[in-house]
Coordinates of C-alpha atoms and ligand atoms in Angstrom, one line a residue:
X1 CA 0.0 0.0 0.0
X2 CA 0.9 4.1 -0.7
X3 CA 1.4 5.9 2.3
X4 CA -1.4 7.8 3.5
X5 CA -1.3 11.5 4.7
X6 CA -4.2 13.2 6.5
X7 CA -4.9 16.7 6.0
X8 CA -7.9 18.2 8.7
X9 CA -9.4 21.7 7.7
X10 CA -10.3 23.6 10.1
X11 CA -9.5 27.3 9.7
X12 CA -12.8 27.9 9.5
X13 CA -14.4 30.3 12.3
X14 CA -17.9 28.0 12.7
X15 CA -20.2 31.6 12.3
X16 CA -23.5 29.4 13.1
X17 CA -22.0 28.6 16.7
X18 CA -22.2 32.3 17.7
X19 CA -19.1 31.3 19.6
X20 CA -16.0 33.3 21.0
X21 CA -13.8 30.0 20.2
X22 CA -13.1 28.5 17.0
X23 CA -16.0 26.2 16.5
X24 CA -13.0 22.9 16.3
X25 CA -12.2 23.5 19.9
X26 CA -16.2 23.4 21.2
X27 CA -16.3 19.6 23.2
X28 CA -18.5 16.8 22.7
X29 CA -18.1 14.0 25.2
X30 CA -15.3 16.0 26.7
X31 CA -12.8 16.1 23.8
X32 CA -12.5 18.9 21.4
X33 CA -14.2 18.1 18.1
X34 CA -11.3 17.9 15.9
X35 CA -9.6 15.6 18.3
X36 CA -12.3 13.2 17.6
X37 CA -11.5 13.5 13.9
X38 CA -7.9 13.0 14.8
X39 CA -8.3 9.9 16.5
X40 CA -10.7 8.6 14.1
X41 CA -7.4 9.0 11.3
X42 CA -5.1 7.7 13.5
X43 CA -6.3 4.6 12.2
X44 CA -5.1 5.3 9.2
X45 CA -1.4 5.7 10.9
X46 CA -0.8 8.5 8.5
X47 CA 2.8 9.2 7.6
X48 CA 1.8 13.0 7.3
X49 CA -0.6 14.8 9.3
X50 CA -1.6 18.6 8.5
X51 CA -4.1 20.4 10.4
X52 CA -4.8 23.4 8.4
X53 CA -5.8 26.5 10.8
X54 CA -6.6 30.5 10.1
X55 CA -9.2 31.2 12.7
X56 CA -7.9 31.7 15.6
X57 CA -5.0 29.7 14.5
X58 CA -3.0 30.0 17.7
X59 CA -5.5 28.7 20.0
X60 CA -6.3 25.2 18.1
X61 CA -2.5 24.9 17.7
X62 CA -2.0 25.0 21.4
X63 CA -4.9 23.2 22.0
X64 CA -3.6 20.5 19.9
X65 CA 0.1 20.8 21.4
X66 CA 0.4 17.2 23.1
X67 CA -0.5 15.3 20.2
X68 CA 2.8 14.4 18.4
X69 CA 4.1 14.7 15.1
X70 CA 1.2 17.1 14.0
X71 CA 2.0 20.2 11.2
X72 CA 0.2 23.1 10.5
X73 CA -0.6 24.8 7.7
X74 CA -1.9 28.5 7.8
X75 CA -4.8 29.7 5.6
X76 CA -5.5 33.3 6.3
X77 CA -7.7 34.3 4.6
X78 CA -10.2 31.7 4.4
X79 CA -11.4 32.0 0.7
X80 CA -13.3 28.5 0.4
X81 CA -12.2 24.0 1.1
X82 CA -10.6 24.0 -2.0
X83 CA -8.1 26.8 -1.1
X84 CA -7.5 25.5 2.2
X85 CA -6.7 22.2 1.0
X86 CA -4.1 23.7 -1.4
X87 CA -2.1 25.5 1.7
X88 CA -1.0 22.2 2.5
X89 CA 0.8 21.4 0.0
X90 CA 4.4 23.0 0.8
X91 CA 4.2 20.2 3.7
X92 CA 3.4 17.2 1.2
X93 CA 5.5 18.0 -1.6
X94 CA 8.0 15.6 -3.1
X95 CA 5.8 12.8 -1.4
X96 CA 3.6 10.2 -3.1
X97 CA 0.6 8.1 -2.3
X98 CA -2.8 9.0 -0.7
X99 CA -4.4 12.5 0.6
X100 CA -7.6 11.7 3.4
X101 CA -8.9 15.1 3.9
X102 CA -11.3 15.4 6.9
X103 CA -13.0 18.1 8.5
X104 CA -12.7 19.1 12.1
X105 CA -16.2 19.2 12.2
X106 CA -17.4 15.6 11.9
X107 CA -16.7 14.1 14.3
X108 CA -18.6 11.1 14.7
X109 CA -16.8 8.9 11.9
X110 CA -15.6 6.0 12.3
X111 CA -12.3 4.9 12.0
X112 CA -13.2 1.8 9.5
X113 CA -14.9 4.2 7.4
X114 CA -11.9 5.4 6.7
X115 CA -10.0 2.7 6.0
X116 CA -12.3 1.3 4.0
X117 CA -12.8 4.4 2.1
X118 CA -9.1 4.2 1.5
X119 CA -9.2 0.5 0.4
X120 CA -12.1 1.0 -2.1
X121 CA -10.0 4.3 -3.2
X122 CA -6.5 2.1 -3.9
X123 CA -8.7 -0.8 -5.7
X124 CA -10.3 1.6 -8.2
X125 CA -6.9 3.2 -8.6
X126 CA -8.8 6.7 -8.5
X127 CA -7.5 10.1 -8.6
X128 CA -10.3 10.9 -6.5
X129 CA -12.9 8.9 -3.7
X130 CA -15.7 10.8 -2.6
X131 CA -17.7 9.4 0.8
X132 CA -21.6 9.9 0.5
X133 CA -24.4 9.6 2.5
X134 CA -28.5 9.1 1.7
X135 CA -29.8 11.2 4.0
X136 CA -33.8 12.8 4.4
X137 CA -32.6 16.3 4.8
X138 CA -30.0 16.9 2.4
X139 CA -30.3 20.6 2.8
X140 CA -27.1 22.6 3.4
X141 CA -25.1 19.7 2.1
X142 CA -24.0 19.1 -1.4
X143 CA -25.4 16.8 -3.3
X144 CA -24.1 14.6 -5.5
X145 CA -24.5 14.5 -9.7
X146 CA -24.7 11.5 -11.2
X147 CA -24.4 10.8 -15.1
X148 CA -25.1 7.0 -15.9
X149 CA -24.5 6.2 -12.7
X150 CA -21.0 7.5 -12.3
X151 CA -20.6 10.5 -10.0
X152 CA -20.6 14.0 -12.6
X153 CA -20.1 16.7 -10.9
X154 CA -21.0 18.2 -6.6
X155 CA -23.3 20.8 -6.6
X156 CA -23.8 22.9 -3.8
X157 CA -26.9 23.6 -2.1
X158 CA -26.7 27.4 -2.7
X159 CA -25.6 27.1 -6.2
X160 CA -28.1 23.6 -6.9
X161 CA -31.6 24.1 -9.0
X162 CA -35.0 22.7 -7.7
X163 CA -34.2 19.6 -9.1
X164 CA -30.5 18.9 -7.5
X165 CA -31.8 20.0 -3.7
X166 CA -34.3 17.2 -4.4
X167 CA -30.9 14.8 -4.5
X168 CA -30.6 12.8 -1.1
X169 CA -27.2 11.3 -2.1
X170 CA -25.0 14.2 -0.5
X171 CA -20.9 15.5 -0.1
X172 CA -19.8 14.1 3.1
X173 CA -16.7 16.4 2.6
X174 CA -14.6 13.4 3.2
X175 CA -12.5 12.7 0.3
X176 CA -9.4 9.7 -0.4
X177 CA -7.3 11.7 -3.2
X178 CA -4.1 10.4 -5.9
X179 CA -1.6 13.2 -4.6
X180 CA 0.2 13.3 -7.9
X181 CA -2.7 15.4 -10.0
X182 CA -4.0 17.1 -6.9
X183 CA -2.5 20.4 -6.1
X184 CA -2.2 21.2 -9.8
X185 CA -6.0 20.2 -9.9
X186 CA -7.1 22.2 -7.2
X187 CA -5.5 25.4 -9.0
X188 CA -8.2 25.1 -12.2
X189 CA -10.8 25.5 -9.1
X190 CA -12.1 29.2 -9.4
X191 CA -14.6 31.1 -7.5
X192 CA -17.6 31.8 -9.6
X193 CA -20.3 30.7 -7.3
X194 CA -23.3 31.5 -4.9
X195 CA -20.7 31.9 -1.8
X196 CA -17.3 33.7 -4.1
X197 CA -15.7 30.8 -2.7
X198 CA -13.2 28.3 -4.1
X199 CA -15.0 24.7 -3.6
X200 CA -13.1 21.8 -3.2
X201 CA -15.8 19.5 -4.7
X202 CA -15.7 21.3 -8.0
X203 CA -12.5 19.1 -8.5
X204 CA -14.9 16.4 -9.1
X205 CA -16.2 17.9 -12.0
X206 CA -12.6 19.1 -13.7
X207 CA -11.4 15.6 -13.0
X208 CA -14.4 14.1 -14.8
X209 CA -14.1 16.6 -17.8
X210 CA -10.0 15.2 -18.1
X211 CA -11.6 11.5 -18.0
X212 CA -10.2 10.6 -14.7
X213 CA -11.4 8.5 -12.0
X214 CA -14.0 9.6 -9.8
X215 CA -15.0 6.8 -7.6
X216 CA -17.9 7.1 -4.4
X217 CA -17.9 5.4 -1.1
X218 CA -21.7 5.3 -0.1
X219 CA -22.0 5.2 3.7
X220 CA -23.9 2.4 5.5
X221 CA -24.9 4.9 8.5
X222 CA -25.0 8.7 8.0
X223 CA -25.2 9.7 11.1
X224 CA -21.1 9.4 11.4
X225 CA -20.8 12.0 8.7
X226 CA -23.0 14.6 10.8
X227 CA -21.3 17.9 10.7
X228 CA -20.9 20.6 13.7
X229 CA -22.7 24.1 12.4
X230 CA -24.6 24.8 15.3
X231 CA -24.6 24.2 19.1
X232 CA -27.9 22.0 18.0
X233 CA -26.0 20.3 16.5
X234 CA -23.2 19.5 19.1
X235 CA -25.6 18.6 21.1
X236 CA -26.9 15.9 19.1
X237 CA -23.5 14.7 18.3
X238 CA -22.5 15.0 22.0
X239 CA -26.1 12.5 22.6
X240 CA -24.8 10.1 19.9
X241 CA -21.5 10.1 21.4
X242 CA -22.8 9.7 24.8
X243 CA -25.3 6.5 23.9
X244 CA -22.1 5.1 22.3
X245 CA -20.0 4.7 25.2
X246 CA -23.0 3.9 27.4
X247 CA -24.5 0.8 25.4
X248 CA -20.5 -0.4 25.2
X249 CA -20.4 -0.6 29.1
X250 CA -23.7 -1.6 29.5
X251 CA -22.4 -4.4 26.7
X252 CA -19.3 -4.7 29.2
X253 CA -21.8 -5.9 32.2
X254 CA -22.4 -2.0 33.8
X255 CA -25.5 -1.2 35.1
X256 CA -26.3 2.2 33.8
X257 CA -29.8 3.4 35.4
X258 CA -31.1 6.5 33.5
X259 CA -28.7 6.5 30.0
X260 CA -29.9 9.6 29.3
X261 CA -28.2 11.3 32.3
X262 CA -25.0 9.7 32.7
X263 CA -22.7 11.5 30.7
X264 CA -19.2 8.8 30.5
X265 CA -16.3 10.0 28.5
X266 CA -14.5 7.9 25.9
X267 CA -11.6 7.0 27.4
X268 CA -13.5 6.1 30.8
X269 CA -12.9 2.5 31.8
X270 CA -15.3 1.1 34.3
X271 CA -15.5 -2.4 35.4
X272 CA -18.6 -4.9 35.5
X273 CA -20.9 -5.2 38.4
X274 CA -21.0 -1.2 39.0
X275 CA -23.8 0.4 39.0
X276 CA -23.8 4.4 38.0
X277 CA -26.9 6.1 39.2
X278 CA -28.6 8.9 37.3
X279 CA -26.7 12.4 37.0
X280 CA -23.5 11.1 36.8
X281 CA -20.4 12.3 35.4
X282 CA -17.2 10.2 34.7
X283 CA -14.6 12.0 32.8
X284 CA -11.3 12.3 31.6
X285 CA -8.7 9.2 32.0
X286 CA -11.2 8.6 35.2
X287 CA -10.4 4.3 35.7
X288 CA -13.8 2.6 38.0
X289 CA -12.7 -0.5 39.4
X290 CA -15.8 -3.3 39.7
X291 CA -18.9 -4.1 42.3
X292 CA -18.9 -0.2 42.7
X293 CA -22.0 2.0 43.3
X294 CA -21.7 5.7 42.2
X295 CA -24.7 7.7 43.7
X296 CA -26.3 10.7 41.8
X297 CA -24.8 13.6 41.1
X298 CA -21.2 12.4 41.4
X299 CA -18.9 13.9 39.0
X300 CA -15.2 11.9 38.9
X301 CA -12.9 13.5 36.8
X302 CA -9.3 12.0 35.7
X303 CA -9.4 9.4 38.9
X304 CA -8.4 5.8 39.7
X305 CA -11.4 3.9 42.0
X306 CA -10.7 0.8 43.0
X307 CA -13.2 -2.4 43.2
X308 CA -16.2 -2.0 45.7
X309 CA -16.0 1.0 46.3
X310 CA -19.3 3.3 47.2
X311 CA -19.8 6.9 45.8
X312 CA -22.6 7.9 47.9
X313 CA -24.5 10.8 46.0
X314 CA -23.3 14.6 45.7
X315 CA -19.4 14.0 45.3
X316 CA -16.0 15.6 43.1
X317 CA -13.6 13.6 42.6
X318 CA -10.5 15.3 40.7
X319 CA -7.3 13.4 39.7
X320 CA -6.7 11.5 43.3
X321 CA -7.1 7.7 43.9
X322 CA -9.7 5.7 45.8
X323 CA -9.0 2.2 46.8
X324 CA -10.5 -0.5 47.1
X325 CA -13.6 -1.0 49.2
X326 CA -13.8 2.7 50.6
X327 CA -16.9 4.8 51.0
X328 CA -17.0 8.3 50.3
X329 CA -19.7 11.0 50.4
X330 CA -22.2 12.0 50.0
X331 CA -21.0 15.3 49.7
X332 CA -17.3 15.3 49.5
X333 CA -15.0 16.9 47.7
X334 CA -12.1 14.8 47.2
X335 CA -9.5 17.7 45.2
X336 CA -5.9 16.7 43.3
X337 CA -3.8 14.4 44.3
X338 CA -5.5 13.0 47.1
X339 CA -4.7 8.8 47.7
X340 CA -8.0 7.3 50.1
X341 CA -7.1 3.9 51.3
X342 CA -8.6 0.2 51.4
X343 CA -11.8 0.4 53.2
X344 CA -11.4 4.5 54.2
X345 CA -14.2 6.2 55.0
X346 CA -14.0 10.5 53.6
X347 CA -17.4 11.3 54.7
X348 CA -19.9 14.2 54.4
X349 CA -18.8 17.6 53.8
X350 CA -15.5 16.5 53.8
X351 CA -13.2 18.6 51.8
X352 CA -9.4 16.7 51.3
X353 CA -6.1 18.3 49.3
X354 CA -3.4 16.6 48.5
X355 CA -4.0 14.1 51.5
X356 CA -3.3 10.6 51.8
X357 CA -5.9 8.6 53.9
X358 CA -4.5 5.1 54.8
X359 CA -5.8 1.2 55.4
X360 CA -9.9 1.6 57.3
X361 CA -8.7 5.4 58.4
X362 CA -12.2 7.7 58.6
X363 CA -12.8 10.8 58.4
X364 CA -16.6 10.7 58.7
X365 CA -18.0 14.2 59.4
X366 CA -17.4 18.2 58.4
X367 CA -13.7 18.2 57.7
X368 CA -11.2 20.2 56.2
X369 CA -7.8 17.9 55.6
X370 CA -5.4 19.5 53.0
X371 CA -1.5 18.2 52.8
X372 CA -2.3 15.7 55.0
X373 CA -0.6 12.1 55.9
X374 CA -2.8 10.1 57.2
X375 CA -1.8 6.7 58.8
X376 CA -3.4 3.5 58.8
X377 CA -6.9 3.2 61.5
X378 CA -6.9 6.8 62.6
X379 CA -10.1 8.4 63.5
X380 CA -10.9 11.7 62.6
X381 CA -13.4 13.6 64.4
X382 CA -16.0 15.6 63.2
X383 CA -15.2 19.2 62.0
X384 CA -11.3 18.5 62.7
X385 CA -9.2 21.0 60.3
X386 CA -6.1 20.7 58.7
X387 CA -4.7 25.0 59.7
X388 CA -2.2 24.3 56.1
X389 CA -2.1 27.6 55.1
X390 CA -0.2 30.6 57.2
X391 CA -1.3 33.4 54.1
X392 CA 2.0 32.8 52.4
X393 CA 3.0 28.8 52.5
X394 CA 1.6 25.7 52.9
X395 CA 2.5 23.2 55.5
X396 CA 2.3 19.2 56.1
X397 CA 0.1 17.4 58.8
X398 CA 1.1 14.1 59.4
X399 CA -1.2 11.6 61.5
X400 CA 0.6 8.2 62.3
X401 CA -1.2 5.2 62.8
X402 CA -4.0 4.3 64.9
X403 CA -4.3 8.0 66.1
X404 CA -7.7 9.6 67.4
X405 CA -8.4 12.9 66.7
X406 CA -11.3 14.5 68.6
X407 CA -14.0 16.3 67.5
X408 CA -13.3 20.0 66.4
X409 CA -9.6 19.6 66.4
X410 CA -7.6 22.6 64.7
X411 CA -3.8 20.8 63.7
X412 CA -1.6 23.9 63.1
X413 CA 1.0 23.1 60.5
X414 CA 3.4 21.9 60.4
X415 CA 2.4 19.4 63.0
X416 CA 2.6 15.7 63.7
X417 CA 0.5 13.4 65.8
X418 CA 2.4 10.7 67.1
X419 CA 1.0 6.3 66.4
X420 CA -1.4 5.6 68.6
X421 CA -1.8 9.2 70.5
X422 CA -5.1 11.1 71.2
X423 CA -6.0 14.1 71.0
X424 CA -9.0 15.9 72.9
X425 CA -12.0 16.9 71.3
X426 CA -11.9 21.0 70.6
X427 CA -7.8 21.0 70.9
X428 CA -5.7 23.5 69.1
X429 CA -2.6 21.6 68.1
X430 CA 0.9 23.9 67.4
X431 CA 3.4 21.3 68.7
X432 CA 4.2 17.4 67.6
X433 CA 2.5 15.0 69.9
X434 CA 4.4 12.2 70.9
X435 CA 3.3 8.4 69.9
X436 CA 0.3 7.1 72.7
X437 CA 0.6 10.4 74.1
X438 CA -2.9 12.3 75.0
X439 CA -2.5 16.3 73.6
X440 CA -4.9 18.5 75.0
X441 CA -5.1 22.1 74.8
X442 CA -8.4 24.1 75.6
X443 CA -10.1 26.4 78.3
X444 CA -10.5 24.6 81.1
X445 CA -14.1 24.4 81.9
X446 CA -16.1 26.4 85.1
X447 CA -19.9 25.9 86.3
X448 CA -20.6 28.9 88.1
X449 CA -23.4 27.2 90.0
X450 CA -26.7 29.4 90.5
X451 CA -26.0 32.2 88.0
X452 CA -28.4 32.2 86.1
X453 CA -31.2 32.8 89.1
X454 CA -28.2 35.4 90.4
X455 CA -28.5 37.7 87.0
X456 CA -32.3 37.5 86.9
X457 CA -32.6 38.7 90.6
X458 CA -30.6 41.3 89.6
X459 CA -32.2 42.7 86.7
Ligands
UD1_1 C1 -18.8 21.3 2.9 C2 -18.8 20.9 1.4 C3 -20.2 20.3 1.1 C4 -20.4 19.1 2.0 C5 -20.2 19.5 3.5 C6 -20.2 18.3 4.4 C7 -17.5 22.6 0.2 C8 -17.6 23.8 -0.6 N1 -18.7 22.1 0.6 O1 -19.8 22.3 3.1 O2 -20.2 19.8 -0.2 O3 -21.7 18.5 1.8 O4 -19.0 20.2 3.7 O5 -20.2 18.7 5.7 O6 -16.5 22.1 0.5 N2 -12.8 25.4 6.0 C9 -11.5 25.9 5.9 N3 -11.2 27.0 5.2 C10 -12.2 27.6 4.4 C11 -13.5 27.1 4.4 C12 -13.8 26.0 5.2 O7 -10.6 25.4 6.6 O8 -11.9 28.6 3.7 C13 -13.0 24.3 6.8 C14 -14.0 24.5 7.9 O9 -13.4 25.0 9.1 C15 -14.7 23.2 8.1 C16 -14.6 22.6 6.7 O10 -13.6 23.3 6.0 O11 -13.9 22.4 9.0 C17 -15.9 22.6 6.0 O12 -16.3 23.9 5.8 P1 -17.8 24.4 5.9 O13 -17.8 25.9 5.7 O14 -18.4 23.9 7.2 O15 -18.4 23.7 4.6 P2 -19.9 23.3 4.4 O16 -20.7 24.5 4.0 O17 -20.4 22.5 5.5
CA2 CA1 -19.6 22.0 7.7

């Protein structure tokens, strides 16, 4: 096989979004749009890959920093597909083989669409592959021209008469093209239509005037080829991307109780036997372990949770770890970098930072524990708090194993609490308390018997 190259347009500024960001950058499912056209032609494994940007051209560039091996072509301005297709071709020249061109916009293909698009393309030995779709409401699109059967000419829907809008076979704007005739092709394109625009489907008819191949792909499903105009319409890719991932975990033996409410990123991983109650929102690189329940209104984000673990309702989770067989919530807020133990229990209004809870440690009730060690079986009391923060740094609390911190505890750090030490409910702590030591340091208490008949008398 040729080597493939992929070139993604996307310098357009998406008008119809009525958007301050380039329309590529809006998510669906948690991923910028065009990175779901990326990954779909990474199955492809591209030798080349351009992404050709104008609107806001800095800002999809960075977004798209991590991915590797990525060029960028500039179009600026943006006078129509055809042209932007042609301002990648200082990065492809000298090479050979075939061009995909996708557009930033669709992103719900698939990636064996493409490579059988590309298959089909290399078996007709075609200068140029066009992917269609039947669809009931062509408009907008451009429709496709046939002459005997064989594709003529793309008309689009501004420039079509009565009788072309009434074709359903439209433009997918998905094209496998020969790179030897192309950029030489694209320069015969000229702008004499309803928009002033250079169109990239006109190639189809200059190719079919010089006798060349023009084959078509006809798409089995044509929702993959919906494009992003509006933000109707990311919502309704967003919906299709959404039921996607939830019937494959459902598949995958996961109890999903309202589908239409659970909103579960692509790259989520979660393991059979958990159940995920309405209003739930799993995101990022976030890895659920199995036999879990996660309660409503919990919201995990780029987190590791182990097997058997219970998210009671009304949680965050951000980037920490939860391990296996703990219970958190409801109501916690469990923020970065935060490691909760085998069978820990973070309980309501609990707030952690950066705090490591170990082995069947709880902290049950109306916390605040931010760079925190905790040890193994310590008890936290309710409404202790973590006093990190002196208005300029931030300082460690550690809590060694087996401690017992009483209710209403302030730990001034830095501080430590010795293994196996208590301290008194409603203690300040400013100095280390040793190991099975008792710390406590409050008012001493005084009943002043009879003074409350004393002050009455007196008034
Ligand atoms: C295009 C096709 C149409 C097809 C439809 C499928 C043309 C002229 N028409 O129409 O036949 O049915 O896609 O969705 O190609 N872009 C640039 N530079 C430009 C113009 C556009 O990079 O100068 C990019 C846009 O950012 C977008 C893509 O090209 O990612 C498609 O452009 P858009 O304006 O959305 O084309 P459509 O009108 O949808
Ligand atoms: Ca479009």
């Amino acid at each position: 096989m040729p080597p493939t190259h992929l070139v993604v347009l996307a310098a357009g500024k998406g008008t119809r979004m009525r958007s301050m960001r380039p329309k590529v950058l809006h998510t669906a499912a948690g991923l910028p749009l065009i990175e779901h056209v990326l990954r779909a032609g990474d199955a492809l494994n591209p030798s080349t890959t351009v992404v050709v940007v104008g609107y806001q051209a800095v800002e999809v560039q960075e977004a798209l920093g991590k991915r590797l091996g990525l060029r960028f072509a500039s179009q600026e301005p943006q006078l129509g597909t055809g042209h932007a297709l042609l301002q990648a071709e200082p990065l492809l020249s000298g090479k050979r083989g075939t061009l995909v061109l996708l557009s930033g916009d669709v992103p719900l293909l698939r990636p064996q669409t493409l490579v059988e698009l590309v298959r089909r393309h290399a078996d007709a030995r075609a200068a140029l592959s066009v992917l269609t779709a039947e669809v009931d409401r062509p408009d907008g699109y451009g429709r496709i021209v046939r002459n005997q059967g064989s594709i003529a000419a793309i008309v689009e829907h501004k420039d079509a008469t009565d009788d072309e809008r009434r074709i359903g076979e439209i433009n997918s704007g998905i094209y496998a093209f020969d790179l030897a005739p192309l950029f030489d092709g694209l320069r015969q394109i000229g702008s004499g239509n309803a928009q002033g625009e250079f169109y990239l489907p006109d190639l189809v008819r200059i190719y079919r005037s010089r006798g060349m191949t023009v084959e078509t792909v006809l798409l089995r499903d044509p929702r993959e080829i919906l494009g992003v105009n509006s933000r109707k319409e990311l919502v309704e890719v967003a919906m299709v991307l959404k039921s996607t991932k939830n019937d494959e975990l459902m598949a995958a033996g996961v109890t999903i109780a309202d589908p239409a409410t659970a909103f579960i990123g692509p790259d989520v991983v979660v393991g059979a036997d958990t159940v995920i109650q309405p209003g739930v929102y799993l995101e990022g690189r976030t890895r659920i372990g199995s036999g879990c329940q996660i309660h409503s209104g919990v919201r995990i984000v780029n987190s590791v949770i182990g097997n058997g673990v219970v998210i009671n309702n009304f949680c965050v989770i951000t980037d920490s770890s939860v391990d296996n067989g703990a219970r958190i919530g409801p109501f916690a807020h469990i923020r970065p970098q935060c490691e909760v133990g085998v069978d820990a229990h973070v309980g309501n209004f609990v707030e952690l930072k950066k705090t490591r809870i170990g082995r069947g440690s709880k902290a049950n009730h109306l916390s605040y524990l931010g760079d925190a060690t905790i040890g193994e079986r310590v008890n936290v009391g309710a409404g202790t708090i973590t006093c990190n923060y002196d208005g300029t740094a931030k300082h460690p609390t550690v809590i060694e194993d087996g401690a017992f911190i009483g209710s209403d505890t302030q730990l001034v750090a830095p501080v430590r609490v010795g293994r196996g030490a208590y301290v008194a409910a409603g203690s300040s702590i400013t100095e280390d308390v040793p190991p099975e030591a008792l710390a406590i340091s409050r008012g001493r208490q005084v009943n002043k018997e009879g003074w409350v008949s004393k002050k009455k008398s007196r008034a």
